[in-house]
Coordinates of C-alpha atoms and ligand atoms in Angstrom, one line a residue:
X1 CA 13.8 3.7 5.7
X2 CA 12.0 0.9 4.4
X3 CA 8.2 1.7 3.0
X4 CA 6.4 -1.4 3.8
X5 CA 2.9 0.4 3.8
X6 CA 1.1 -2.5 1.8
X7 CA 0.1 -2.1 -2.0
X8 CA -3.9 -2.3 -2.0
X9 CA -4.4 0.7 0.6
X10 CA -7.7 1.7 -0.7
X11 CA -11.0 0.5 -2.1
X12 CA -11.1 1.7 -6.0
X13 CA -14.4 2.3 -7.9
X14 CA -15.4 3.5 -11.0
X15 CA -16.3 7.2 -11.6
X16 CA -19.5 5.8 -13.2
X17 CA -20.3 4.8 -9.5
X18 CA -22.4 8.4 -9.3
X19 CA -24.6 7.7 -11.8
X20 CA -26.2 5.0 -10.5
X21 CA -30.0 5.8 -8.9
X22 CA -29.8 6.7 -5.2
X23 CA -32.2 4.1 -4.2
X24 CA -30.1 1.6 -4.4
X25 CA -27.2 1.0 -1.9
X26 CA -23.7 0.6 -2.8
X27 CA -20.6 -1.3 -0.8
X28 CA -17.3 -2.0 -1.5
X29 CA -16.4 -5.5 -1.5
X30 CA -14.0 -4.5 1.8
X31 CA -17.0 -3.1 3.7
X32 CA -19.1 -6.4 3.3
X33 CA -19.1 -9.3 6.3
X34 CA -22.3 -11.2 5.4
X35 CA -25.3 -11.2 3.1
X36 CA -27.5 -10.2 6.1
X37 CA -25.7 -6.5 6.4
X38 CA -27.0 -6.1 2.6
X39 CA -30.7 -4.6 2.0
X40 CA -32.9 -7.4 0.8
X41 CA -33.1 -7.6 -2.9
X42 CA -30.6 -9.0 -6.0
X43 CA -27.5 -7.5 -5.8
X44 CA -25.4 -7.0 -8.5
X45 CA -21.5 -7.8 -8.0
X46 CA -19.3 -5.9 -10.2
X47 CA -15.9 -7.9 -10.5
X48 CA -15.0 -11.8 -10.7
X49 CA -11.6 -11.6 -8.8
X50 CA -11.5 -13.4 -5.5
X51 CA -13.1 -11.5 -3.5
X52 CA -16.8 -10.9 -6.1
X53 CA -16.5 -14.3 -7.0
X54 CA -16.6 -15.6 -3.1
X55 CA -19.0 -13.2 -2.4
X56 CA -21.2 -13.8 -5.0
X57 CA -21.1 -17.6 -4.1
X58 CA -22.1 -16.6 -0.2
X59 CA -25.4 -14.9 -1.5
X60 CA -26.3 -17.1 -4.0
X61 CA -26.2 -19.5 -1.4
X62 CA -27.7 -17.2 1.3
X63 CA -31.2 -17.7 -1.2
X64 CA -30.3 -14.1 -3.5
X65 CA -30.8 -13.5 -6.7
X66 CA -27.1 -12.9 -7.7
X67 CA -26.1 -11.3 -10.8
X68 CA -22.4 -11.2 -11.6
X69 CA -20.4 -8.8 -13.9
X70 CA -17.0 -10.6 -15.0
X71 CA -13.7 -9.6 -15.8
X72 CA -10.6 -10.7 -16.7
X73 CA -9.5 -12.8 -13.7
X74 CA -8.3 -16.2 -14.3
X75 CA -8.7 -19.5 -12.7
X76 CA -6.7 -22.1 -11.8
X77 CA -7.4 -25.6 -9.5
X78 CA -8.1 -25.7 -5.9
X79 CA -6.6 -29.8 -6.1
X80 CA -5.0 -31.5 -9.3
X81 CA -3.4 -34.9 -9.6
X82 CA -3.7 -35.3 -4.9
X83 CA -2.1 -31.5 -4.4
X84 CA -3.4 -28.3 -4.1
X85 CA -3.0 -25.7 -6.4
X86 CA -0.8 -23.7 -5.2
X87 CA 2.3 -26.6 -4.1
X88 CA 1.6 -27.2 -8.1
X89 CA 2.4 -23.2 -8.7
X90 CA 5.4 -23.0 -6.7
X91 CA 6.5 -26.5 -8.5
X92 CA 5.8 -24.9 -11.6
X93 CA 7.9 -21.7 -10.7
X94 CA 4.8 -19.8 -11.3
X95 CA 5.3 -17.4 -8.1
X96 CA 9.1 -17.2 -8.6
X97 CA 8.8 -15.7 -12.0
X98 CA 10.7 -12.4 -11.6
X99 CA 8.4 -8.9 -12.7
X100 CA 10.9 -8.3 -15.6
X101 CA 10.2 -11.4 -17.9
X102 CA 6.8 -10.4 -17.9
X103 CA 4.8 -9.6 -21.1
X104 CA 4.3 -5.4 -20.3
X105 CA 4.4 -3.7 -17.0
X106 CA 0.4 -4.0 -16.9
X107 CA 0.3 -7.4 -16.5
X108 CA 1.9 -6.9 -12.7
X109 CA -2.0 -5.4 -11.8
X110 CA -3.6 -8.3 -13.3
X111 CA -6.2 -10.1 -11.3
X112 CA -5.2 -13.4 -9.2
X113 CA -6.6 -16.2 -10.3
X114 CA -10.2 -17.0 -9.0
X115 CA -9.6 -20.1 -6.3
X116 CA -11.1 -20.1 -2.6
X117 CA -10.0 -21.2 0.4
X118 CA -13.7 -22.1 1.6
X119 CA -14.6 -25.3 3.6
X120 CA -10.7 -26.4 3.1
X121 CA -10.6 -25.1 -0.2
X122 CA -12.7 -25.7 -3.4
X123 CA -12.4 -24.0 -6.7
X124 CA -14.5 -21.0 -8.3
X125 CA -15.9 -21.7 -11.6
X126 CA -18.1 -19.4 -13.5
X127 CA -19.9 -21.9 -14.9
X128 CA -20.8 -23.9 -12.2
X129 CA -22.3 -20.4 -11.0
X130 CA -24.2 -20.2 -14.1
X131 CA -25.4 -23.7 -13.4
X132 CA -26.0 -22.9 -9.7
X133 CA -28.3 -19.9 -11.0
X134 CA -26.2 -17.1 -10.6
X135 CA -26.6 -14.5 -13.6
X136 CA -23.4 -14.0 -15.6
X137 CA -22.9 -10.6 -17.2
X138 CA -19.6 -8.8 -19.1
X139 CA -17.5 -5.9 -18.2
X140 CA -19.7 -3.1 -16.6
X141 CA -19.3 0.0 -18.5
X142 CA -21.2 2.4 -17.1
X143 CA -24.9 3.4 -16.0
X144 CA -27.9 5.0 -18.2
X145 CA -31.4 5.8 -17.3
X146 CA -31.4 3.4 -14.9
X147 CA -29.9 0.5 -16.9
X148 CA -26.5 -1.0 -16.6
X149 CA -24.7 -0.8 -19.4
X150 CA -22.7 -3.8 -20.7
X151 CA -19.5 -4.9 -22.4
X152 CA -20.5 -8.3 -25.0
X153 CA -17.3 -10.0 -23.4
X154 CA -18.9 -12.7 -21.2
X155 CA -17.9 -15.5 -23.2
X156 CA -14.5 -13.8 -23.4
X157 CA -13.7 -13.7 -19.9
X158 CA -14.7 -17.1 -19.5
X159 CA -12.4 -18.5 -22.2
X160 CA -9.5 -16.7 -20.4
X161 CA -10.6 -18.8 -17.2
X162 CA -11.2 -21.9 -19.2
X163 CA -7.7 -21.4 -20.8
X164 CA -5.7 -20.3 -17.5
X165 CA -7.3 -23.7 -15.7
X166 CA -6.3 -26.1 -19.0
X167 CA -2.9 -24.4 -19.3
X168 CA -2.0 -25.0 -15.2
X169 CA -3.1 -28.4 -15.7
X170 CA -1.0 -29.2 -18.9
X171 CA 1.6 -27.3 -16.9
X172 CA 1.2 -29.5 -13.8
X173 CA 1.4 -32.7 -16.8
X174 CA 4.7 -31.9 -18.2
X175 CA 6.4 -31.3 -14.8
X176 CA 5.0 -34.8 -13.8
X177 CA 6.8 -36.3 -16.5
X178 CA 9.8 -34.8 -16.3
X179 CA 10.5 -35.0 -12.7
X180 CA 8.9 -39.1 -12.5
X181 CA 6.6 -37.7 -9.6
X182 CA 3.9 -40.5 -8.4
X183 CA 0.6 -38.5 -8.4
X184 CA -2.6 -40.3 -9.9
X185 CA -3.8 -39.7 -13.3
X186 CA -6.7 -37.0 -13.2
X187 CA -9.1 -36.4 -16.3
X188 CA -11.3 -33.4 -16.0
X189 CA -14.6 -32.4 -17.4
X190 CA -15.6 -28.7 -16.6
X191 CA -19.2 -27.8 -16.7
X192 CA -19.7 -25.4 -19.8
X193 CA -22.9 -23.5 -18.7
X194 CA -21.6 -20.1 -18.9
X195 CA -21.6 -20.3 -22.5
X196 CA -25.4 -20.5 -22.7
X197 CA -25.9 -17.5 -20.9
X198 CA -26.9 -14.5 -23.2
X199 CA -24.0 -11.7 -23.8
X200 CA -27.0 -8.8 -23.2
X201 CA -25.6 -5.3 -23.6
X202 CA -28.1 -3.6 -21.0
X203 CA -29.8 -4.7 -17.3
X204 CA -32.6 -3.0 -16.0
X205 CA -32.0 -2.8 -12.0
X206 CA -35.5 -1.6 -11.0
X207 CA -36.9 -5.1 -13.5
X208 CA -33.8 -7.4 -12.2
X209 CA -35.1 -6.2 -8.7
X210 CA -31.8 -5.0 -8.1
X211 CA -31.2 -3.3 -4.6
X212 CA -27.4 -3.7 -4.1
X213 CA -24.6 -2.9 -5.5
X214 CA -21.5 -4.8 -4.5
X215 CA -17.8 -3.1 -6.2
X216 CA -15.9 -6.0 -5.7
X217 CA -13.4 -4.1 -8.0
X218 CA -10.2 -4.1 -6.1
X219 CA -7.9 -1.8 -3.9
X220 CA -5.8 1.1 -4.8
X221 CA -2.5 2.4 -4.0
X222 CA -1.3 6.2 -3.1
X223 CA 2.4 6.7 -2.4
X224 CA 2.3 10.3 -3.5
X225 CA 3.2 10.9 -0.2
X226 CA 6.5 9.8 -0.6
X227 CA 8.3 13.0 -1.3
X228 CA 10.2 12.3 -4.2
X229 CA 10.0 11.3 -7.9
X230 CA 9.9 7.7 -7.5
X231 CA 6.5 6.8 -9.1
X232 CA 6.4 5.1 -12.8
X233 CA 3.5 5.4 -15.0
X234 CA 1.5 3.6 -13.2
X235 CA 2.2 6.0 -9.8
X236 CA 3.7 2.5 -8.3
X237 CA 7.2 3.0 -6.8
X238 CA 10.4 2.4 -9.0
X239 CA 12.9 -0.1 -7.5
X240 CA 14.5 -3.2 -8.1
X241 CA 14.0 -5.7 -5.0
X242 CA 13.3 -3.0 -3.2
X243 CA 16.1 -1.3 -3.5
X244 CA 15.5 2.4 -5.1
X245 CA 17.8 4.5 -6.4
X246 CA 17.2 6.9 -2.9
X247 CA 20.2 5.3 -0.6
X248 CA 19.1 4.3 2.5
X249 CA 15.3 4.2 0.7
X250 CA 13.6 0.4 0.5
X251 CA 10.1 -1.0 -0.6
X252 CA 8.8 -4.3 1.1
X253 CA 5.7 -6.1 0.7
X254 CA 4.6 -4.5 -2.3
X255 CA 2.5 -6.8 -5.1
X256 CA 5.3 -8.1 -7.8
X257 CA 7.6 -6.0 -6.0
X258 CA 10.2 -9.3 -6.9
X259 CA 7.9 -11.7 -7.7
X260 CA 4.5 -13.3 -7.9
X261 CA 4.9 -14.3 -4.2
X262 CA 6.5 -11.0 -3.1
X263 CA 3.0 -9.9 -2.5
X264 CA 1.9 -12.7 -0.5
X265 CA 3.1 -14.2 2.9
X266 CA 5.2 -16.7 1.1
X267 CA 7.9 -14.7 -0.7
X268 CA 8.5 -11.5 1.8
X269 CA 10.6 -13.3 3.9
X270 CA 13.2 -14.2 0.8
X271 CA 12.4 -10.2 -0.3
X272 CA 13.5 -9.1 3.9
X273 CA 16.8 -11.4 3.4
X274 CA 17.7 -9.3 0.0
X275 CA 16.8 -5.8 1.4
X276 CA 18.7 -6.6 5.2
X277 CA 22.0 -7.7 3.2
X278 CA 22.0 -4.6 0.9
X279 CA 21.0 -2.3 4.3
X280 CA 24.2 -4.0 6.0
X281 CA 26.3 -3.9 3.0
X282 CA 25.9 -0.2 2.5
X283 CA 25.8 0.9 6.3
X284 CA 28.4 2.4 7.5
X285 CA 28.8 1.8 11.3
X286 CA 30.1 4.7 13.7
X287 CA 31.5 3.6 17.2
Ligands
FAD301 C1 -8.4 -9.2 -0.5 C2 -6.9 -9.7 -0.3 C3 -6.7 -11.0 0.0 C4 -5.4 -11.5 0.2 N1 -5.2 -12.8 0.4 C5 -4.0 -13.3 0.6 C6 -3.7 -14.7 0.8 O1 -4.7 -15.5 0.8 N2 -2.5 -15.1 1.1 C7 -1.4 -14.3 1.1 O2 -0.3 -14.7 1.3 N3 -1.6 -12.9 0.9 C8 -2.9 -12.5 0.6 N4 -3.0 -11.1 0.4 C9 -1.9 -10.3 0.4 C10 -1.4 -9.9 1.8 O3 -2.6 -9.4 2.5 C11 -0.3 -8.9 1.8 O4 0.8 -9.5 1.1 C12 0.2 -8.6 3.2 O5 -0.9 -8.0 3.9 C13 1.2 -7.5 3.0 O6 1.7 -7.2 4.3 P1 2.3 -5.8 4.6 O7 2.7 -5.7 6.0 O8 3.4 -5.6 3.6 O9 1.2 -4.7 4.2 P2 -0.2 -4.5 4.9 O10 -0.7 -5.7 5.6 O11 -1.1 -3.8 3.9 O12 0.1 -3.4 6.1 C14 0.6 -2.1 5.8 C15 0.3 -1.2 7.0 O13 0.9 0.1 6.8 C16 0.0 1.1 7.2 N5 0.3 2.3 6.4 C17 0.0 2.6 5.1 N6 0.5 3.8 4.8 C18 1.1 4.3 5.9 C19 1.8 5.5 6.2 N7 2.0 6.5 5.3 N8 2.3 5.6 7.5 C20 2.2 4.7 8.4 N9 1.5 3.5 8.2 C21 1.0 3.3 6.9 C22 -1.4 0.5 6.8 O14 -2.4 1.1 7.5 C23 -1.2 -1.0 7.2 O15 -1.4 -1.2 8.6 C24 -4.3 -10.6 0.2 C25 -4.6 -9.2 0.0 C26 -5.8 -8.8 -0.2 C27 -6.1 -7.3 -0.4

């Protein structure tokens, strides 16, 4: 049997969800198509992985008042040195990099790096949001009488973006070097702007005119159905390549199941190969 029933199975959203003041509506990022199906109005998007960062680019565009709560999520370049980004990460060995030499078993959960693959591909950069008149907030901790309430981390999260980008591209610098490739030289200067944005601890939505509320906060996963005690600490199936210790039991398609790229369309082809050889090597046929 192999359990290849995705890893981000359902939209997750904070408790603190409740609290917030019935008049105004609330969508998960996996429920929205286009800033038209949104009441009119700001909307606040809660999350800067892909998907609230793209969508907070479509209504900021669309003409709304956009502010945007930020997390963690990285960033790295849509194109560097004439390639894109991600023929650099598979260079670099970023998506081969196997789940047990990372730091702790949270960092599998981590957010992609921000990146889109709009109009042929462009990068997301907070800043240039901030420039493009988008409002940048932290971490959103919860709701109170009405106001959001807010972690100081803005600058934070967009040093962690600022870092991943100038890291990928040292990366990318080495790996020129050492391999003699021909690619052109590239200097980069990144707008800055986020950093004069203020770090405010509370919003208003009623004063912010605030009449959305877009949870672009990412998917869950629920394998409690699988009738066995094959969940970590993190309820996420134990197994190794997709191999469990159940005989005959196998995991495909799951998000670092292997890998980086076992979670995308690159890598579960490689991750098939592995499972179908152990499936043939421990089948016994009956004529
Ligand atoms: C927002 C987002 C953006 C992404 N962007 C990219 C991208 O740009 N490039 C890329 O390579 N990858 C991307 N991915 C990852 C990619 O979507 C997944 O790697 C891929 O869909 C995994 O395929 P799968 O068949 O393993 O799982 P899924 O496509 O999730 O399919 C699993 C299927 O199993 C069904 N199922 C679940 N539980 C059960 C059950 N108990 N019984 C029967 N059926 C069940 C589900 O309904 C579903 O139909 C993205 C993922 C997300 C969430």
């Amino acid at each position: 049997m192999v359990i290849a029933a995705g890893t981000f199975q359902t939209p997750k959203i904070p408790p603190f969800s409740r609290k917030v003041p019935q008049d105004i509506h609330q969508i998960h990022s996996s429920e929205y198509r286009n800033p038209e199906i949104l009441p009119a109005g700001a909307v606040l998007v809660v999350g800067s992985g892909q998907s609230g960062s793209q969508i907070a680019q479509e209504l900021n565009e669309s003409g709304r008042q956009v502010y945007l709560c930020t997390g963690s999520a990285g960033r790295i370049p849509r194109r560097y040195r004439g390639k894109d980004g991600m023929w650099w990460a598979i260079k670099l060995g970023i998506v081969d990099q196997p789940v047990e030499e990372l730091d702790s078993p949270e960092e599998r959960f981590e957010a992609n790096p921000q990146i889109s693959g709009k109009d042929g591909g462009q990068d997301i950069n907070l800043h240039q949001f901030a420039r493009d008149g988008i409002r940048l907030l932290g971490h959103l901790e919860d709701f109170e009488d009405g106001q959001a309430v807010l972690a100081a981390d803005l600058y934070e999260n967009l040093a962690v973006g600022d870092e991943q980008a100038k890291t990928f591209r040292q990366g990318v610098d080495k790996y020129v070097e050492k391999a003699g490739l021909k690619v052109p030289e590239e200097s980069v200067t990144e707008p800055q702007d986020g950093y004069d944005q203020a770090e405010g601890t509370r919003l208003d939505l009623k004063k912010a005119g605030i009449n959305t509320i877009l949870w672009a906060t990412g998917f869950d996963w629920d394998f409690s159905w699988v009738d066995l005690p094959i969940l970590d600490e993190f309820d996420y199936p134990i197994q190794h390549r997709g191999v469990t210790e159940y005989p005959g039991l196998y995991f495909l398609g799951l998000h670092y199941l292997h890998t980086l790229k076992s979670g995308l369309f690159l890598g579960v082809g490689e991750d098939a190969e592995y499972i179908a050889q152990h499936i043939v090597r421990h089948t016994s046929v009956v004529h």
